Coordinates of C-alpha atoms in Angstrom, one line a residue:
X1299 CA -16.5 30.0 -17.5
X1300 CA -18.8 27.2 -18.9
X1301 CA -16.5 27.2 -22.0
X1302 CA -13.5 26.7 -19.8
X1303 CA -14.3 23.8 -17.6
X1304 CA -15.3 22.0 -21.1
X1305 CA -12.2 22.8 -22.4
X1306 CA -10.5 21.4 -19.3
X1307 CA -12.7 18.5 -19.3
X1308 CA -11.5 17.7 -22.9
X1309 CA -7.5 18.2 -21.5
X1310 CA -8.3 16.1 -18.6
X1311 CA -9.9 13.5 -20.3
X1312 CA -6.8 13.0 -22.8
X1313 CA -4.5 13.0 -19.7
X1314 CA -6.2 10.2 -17.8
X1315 CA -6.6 8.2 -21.3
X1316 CA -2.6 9.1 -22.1
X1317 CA -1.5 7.8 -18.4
X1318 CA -3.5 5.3 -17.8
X1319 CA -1.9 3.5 -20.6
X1320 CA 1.7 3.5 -18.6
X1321 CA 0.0 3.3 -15.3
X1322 CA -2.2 0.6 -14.7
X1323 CA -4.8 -0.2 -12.3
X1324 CA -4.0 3.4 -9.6
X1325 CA -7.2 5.2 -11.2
X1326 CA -7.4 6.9 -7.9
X1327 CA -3.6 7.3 -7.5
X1328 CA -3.7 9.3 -10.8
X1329 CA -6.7 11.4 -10.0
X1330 CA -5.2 12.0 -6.8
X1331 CA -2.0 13.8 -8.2
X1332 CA -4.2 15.2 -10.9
X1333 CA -5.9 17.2 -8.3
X1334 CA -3.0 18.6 -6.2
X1335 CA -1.7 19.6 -9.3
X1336 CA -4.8 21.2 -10.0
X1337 CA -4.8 22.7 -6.9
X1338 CA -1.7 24.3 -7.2
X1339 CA 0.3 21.9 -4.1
X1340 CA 2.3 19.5 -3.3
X1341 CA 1.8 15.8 -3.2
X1342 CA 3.1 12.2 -0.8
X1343 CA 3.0 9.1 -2.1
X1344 CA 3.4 6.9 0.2
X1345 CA 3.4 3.0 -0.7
X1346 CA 5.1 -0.1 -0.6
X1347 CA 8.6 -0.5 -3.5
X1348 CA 7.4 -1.9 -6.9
X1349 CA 4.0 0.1 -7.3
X1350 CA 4.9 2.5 -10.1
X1351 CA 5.4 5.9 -7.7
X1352 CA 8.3 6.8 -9.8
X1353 CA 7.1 5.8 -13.2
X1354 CA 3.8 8.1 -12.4
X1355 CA 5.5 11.4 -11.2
X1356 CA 7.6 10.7 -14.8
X1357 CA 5.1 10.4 -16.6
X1358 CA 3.4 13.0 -15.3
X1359 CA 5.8 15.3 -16.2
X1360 CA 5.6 14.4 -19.8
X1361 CA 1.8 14.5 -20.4
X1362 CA 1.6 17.9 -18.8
X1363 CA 4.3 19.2 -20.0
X1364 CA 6.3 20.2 -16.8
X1365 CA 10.1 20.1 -16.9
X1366 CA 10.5 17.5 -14.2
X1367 CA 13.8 16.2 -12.1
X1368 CA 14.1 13.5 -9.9
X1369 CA 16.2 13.0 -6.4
X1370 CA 17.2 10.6 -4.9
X1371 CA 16.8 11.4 -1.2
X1372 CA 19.8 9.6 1.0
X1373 CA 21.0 10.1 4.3
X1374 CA 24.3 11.8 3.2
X1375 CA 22.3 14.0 0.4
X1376 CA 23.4 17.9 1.5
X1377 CA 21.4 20.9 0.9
X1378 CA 23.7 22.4 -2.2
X1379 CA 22.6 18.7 -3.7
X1380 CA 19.5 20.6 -3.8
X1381 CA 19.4 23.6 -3.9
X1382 CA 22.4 24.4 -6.3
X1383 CA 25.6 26.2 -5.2
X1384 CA 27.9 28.9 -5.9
X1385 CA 31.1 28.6 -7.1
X1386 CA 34.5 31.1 -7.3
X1387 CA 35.2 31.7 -11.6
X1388 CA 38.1 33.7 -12.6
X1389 CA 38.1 35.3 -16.3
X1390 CA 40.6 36.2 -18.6
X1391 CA 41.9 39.3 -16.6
X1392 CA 42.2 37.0 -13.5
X1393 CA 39.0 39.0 -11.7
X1394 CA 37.2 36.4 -9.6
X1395 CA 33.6 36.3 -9.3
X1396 CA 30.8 34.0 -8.0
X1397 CA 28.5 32.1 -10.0
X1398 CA 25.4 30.4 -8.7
X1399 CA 24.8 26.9 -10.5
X1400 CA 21.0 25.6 -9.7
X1401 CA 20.7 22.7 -8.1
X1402 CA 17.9 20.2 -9.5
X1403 CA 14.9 21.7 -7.3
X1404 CA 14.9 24.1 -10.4
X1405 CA 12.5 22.8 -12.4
X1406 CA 8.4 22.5 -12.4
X1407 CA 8.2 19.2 -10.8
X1408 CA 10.1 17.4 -8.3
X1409 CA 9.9 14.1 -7.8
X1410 CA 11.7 13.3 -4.0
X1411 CA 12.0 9.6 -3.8
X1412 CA 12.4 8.1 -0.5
X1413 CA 12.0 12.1 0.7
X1414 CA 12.4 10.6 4.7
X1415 CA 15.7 9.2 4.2
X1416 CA 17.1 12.5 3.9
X1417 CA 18.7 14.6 6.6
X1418 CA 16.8 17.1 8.7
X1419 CA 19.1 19.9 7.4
X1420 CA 18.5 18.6 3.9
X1421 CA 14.6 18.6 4.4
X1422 CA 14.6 21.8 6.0
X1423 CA 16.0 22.9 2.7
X1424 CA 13.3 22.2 0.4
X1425 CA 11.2 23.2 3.1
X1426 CA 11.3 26.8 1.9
X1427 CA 11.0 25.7 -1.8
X1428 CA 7.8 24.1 -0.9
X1429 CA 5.9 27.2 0.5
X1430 CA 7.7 30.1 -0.8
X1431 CA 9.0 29.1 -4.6
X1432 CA 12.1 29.9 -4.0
X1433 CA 15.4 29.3 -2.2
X1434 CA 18.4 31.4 -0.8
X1435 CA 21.7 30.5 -1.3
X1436 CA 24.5 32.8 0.3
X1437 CA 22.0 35.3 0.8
X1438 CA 20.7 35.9 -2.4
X1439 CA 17.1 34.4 -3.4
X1440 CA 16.4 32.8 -6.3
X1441 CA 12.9 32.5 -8.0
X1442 CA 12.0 29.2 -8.5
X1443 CA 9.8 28.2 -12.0
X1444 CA 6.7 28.0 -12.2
X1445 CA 4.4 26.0 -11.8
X1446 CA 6.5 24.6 -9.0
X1447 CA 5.4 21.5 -7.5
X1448 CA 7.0 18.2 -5.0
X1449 CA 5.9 15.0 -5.5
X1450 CA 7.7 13.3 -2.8
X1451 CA 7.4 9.0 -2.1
X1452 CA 7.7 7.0 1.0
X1453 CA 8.0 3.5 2.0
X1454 CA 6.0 2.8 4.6
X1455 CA 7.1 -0.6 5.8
X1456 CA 11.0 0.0 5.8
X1457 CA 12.4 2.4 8.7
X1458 CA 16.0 1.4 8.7
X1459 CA 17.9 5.0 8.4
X1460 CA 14.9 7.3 7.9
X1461 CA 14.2 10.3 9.2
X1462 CA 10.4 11.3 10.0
X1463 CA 9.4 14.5 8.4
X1464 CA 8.6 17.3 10.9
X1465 CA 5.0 18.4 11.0
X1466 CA 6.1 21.9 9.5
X1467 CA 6.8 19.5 6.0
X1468 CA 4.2 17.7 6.2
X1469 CA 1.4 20.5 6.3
X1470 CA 2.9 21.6 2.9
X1471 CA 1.8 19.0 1.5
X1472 CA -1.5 19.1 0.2
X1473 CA -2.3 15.9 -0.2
X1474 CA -1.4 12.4 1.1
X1475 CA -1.8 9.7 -1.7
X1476 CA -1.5 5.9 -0.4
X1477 CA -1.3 3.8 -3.0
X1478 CA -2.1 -0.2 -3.4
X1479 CA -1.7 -2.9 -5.0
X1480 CA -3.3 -3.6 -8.4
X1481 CA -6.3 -5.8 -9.1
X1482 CA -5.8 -8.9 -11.0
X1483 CA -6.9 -7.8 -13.9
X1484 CA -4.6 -4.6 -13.6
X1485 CA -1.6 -6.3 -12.7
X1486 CA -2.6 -9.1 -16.1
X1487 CA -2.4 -6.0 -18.3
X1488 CA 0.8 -4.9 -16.8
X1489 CA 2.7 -8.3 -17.3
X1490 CA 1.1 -8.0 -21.3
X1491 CA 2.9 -4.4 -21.5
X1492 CA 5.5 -4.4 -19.5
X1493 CA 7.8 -7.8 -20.3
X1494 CA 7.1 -7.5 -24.3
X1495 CA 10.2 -6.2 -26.3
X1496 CA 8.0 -2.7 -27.1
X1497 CA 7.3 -0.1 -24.5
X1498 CA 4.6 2.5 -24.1
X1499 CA 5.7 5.7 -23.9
X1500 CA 3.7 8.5 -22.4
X1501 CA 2.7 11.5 -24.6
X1502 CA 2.1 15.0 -24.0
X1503 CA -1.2 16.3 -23.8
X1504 CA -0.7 19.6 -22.2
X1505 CA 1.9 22.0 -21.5
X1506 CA 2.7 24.3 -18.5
X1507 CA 0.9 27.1 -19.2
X1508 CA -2.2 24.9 -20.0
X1509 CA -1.8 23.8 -16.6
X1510 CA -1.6 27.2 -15.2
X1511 CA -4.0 28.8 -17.1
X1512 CA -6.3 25.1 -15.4
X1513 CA -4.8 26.1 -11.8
X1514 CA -6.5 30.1 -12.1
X1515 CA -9.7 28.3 -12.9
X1516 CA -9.7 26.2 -10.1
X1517 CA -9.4 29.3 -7.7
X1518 CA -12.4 30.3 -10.0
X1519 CA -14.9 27.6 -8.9
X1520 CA -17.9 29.2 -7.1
X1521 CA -18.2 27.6 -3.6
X1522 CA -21.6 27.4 -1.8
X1523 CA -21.9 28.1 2.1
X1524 CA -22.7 24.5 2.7
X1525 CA -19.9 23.2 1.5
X1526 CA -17.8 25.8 3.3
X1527 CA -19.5 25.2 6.6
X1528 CA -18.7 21.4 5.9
X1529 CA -15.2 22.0 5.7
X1530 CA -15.0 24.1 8.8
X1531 CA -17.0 21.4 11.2
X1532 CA -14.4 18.4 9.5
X1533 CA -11.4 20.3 10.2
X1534 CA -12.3 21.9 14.1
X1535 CA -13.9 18.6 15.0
X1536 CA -10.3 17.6 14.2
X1537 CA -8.6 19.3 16.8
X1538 CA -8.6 18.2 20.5
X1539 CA -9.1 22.2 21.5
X1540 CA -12.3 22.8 19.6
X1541 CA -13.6 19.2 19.2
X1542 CA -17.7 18.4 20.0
X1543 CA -16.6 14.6 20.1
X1544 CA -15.0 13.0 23.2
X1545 CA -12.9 10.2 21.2
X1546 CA -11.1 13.0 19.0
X1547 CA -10.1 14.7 22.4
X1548 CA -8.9 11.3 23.9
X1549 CA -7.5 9.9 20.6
X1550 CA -5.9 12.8 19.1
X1551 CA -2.5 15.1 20.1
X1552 CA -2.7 17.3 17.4
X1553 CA -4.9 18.0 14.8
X1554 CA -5.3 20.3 11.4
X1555 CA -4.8 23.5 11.0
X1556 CA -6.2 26.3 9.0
X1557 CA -3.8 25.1 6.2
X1558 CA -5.8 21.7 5.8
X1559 CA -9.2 24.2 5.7
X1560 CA -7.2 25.9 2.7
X1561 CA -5.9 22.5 1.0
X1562 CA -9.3 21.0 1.3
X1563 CA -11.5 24.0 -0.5
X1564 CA -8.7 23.8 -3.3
X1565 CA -9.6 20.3 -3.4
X1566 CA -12.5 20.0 -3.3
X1567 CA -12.8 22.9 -6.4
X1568 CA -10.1 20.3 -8.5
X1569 CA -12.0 17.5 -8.0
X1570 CA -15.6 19.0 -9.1
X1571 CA -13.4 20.3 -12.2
X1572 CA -12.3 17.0 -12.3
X1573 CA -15.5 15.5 -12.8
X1574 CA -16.9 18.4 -15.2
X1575 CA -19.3 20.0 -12.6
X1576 CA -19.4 23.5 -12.2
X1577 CA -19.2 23.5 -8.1
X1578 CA -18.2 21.3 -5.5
X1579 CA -20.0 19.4 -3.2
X1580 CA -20.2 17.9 0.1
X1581 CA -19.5 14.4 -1.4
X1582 CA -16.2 16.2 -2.5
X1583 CA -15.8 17.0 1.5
X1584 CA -15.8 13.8 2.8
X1585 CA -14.5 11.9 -0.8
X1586 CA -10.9 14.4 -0.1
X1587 CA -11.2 14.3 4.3
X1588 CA -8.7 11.2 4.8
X1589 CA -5.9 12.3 1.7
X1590 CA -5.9 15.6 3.2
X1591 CA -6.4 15.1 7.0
X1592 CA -4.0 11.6 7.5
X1593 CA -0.7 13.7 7.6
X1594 CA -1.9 16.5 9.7
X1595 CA -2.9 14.7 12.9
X1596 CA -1.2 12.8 15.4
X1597 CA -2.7 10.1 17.4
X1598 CA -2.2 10.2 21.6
X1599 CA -0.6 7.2 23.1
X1600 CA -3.7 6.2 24.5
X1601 CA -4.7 5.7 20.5
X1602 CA -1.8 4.1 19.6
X1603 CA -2.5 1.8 22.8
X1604 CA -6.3 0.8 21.8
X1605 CA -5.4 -0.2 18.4
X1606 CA -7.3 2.8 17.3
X1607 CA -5.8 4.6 14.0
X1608 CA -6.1 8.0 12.2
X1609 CA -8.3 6.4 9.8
X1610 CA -11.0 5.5 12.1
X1611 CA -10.9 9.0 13.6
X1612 CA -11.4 10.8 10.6
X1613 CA -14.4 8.3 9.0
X1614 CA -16.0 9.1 12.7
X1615 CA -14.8 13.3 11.7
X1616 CA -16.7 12.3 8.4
X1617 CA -19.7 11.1 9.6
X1618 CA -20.6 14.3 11.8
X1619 CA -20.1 16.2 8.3
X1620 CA -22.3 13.4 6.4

């Protein structure tokens, strides 16, 4: 196994050094994708227009190799836009038949811009791609490829015509990536790139199955009992039912369920990968709480009232764990 996580060190390393010359300044962004990927899930991006969340998902695609597609998510985007559709052929002896024609969710990753401007019938849709790999379309299911995974973006600031995704969605995905603006320094580099008359292209540095063959060692990563029980106090404390701490009962409708336990030992595995160590720790715990708790709990109106945000509930989640 040591051999292996060197080996993937070495991949990893290339990768970082190959997007981080398109994608400048997001070094947590990056290794925040990285590791959902690693992970095996599914990934939100949620920031403000103009801060390369498109640009990373393609670029993504190309350094690992993934066949990747792109939607654009609208409110008059159907299911079939999806999904793919069948359609009535007749051949040269005038027999009919149906023939199914994928839609673009066939394909190893999926970028969903703008995925809350959709539908709820159009959401519900890639709902079942998103947990099952695969979709059904006139009662026939079709396997999706794999590895299959969503990167899906959101604007937080504009509402206008949006449709908030159900909690159902959101506990598929793994993680919840905000991203910021650049530093200076960052943002200097990008104007040097960026407005020249060359571009940088990104390069491939894995393919698929090197990314599969990453994704079984992952699930390989020896996990010690500390770290376990670390995840288990985060994620009850979370919950009003089972909660120790009176401000997560007041603050907090809903909290995370045994999904977010899940997503946050496959974490926490990625990230120690990540970082070339051999198991995780409970630094990896409370590094991972807020990208994998934010979308899986809802604050109480008594919360939203005091001013007081999921944020602040999870660093106080954090600091019984730390």
């Amino acid at each position: 196994m040591l051999e292996d996580v060197e080996r993937l060190g070495t991949q990893i390393k290339a990768a970082r050094g190959a997007i981080g010359r398109v994608i400048f300044g997001q070094p947590d962004v990056v290794d925040g994708t990285l590791i959902t990927l690693l992970s095996g899930g599914h990934c939100l991006l949620i920031g403000v227009p103009g801060l390369a969340k498109t640009r990373l998902v393609q670029t993504l695609g190309v350094v690992l190799g993934l066949d990747a597609k792109r939607v654009q998510f609208t409110p008059d985007l159907m299911p079939a836009d999806i999904l793919g559709s069948e359609v009535l052929e007749q051949d040269e002896t005038g027999r009919r038949n149906f023939r199914f024609i994928p839609g673009p969710v066939f394909c190893q990753l999926l970028m969903a811009d703008e995925i809350n401007r959709a539908s709820p019938r159009t959401q519900s849709a890639l709902l079942q791609s998103m947990q099952e790999h695969k979709v059904s379309v006139a009662g026939h299911y079709h396997d999706l490829p794999a590895p299959f995974h969503v990167l899906a973006t959101q604007n937080p600031i504009e509402q206008e015509g949006t449709y908030p995704l159900p909690e159902a969605q959101l506990d598929r995905f793994l993680m919840q990536v905000d991203i910021g603006y650049p530093d200076r320094e960052a943002e200097r580099a990008m104007l040097a790139t960026t407005t020249m008359d060359t571009t940088v292209e990104p390069e491939a540095v894995l393919s698929h199955d090197d990314l599969r063959t990453a994704q079984k060692l992952v699930r390989r990563v020896p996990m010690g009992e500390s770290v376990v029980d670390a995840i288990l106090t985060l994620v009850r404390n979370g919950r009003p039912e089972t909660t120790e701490l009176p401000e997560i009962r007041a603050h907090v409708a809903w909290g995370p369920g045994p999904r977010a336990s899940q997503a946050l030992a496959l974490a926490c595995r990625a990230r120690a990968l990540l970082d070339g160590r051999l198991a995780p720790s409970i630094d990896d715990v409370l590094a991972l709480a807020r990208p994998v708790l934010i979308h899986r709990m809802a604050p109480t109106f008594t919360a939203r009232a005091d001013g007081v945000t999921l944020g602040d509930m999870i660093e106080r989640l954090k600091s019984v764990v730390g």
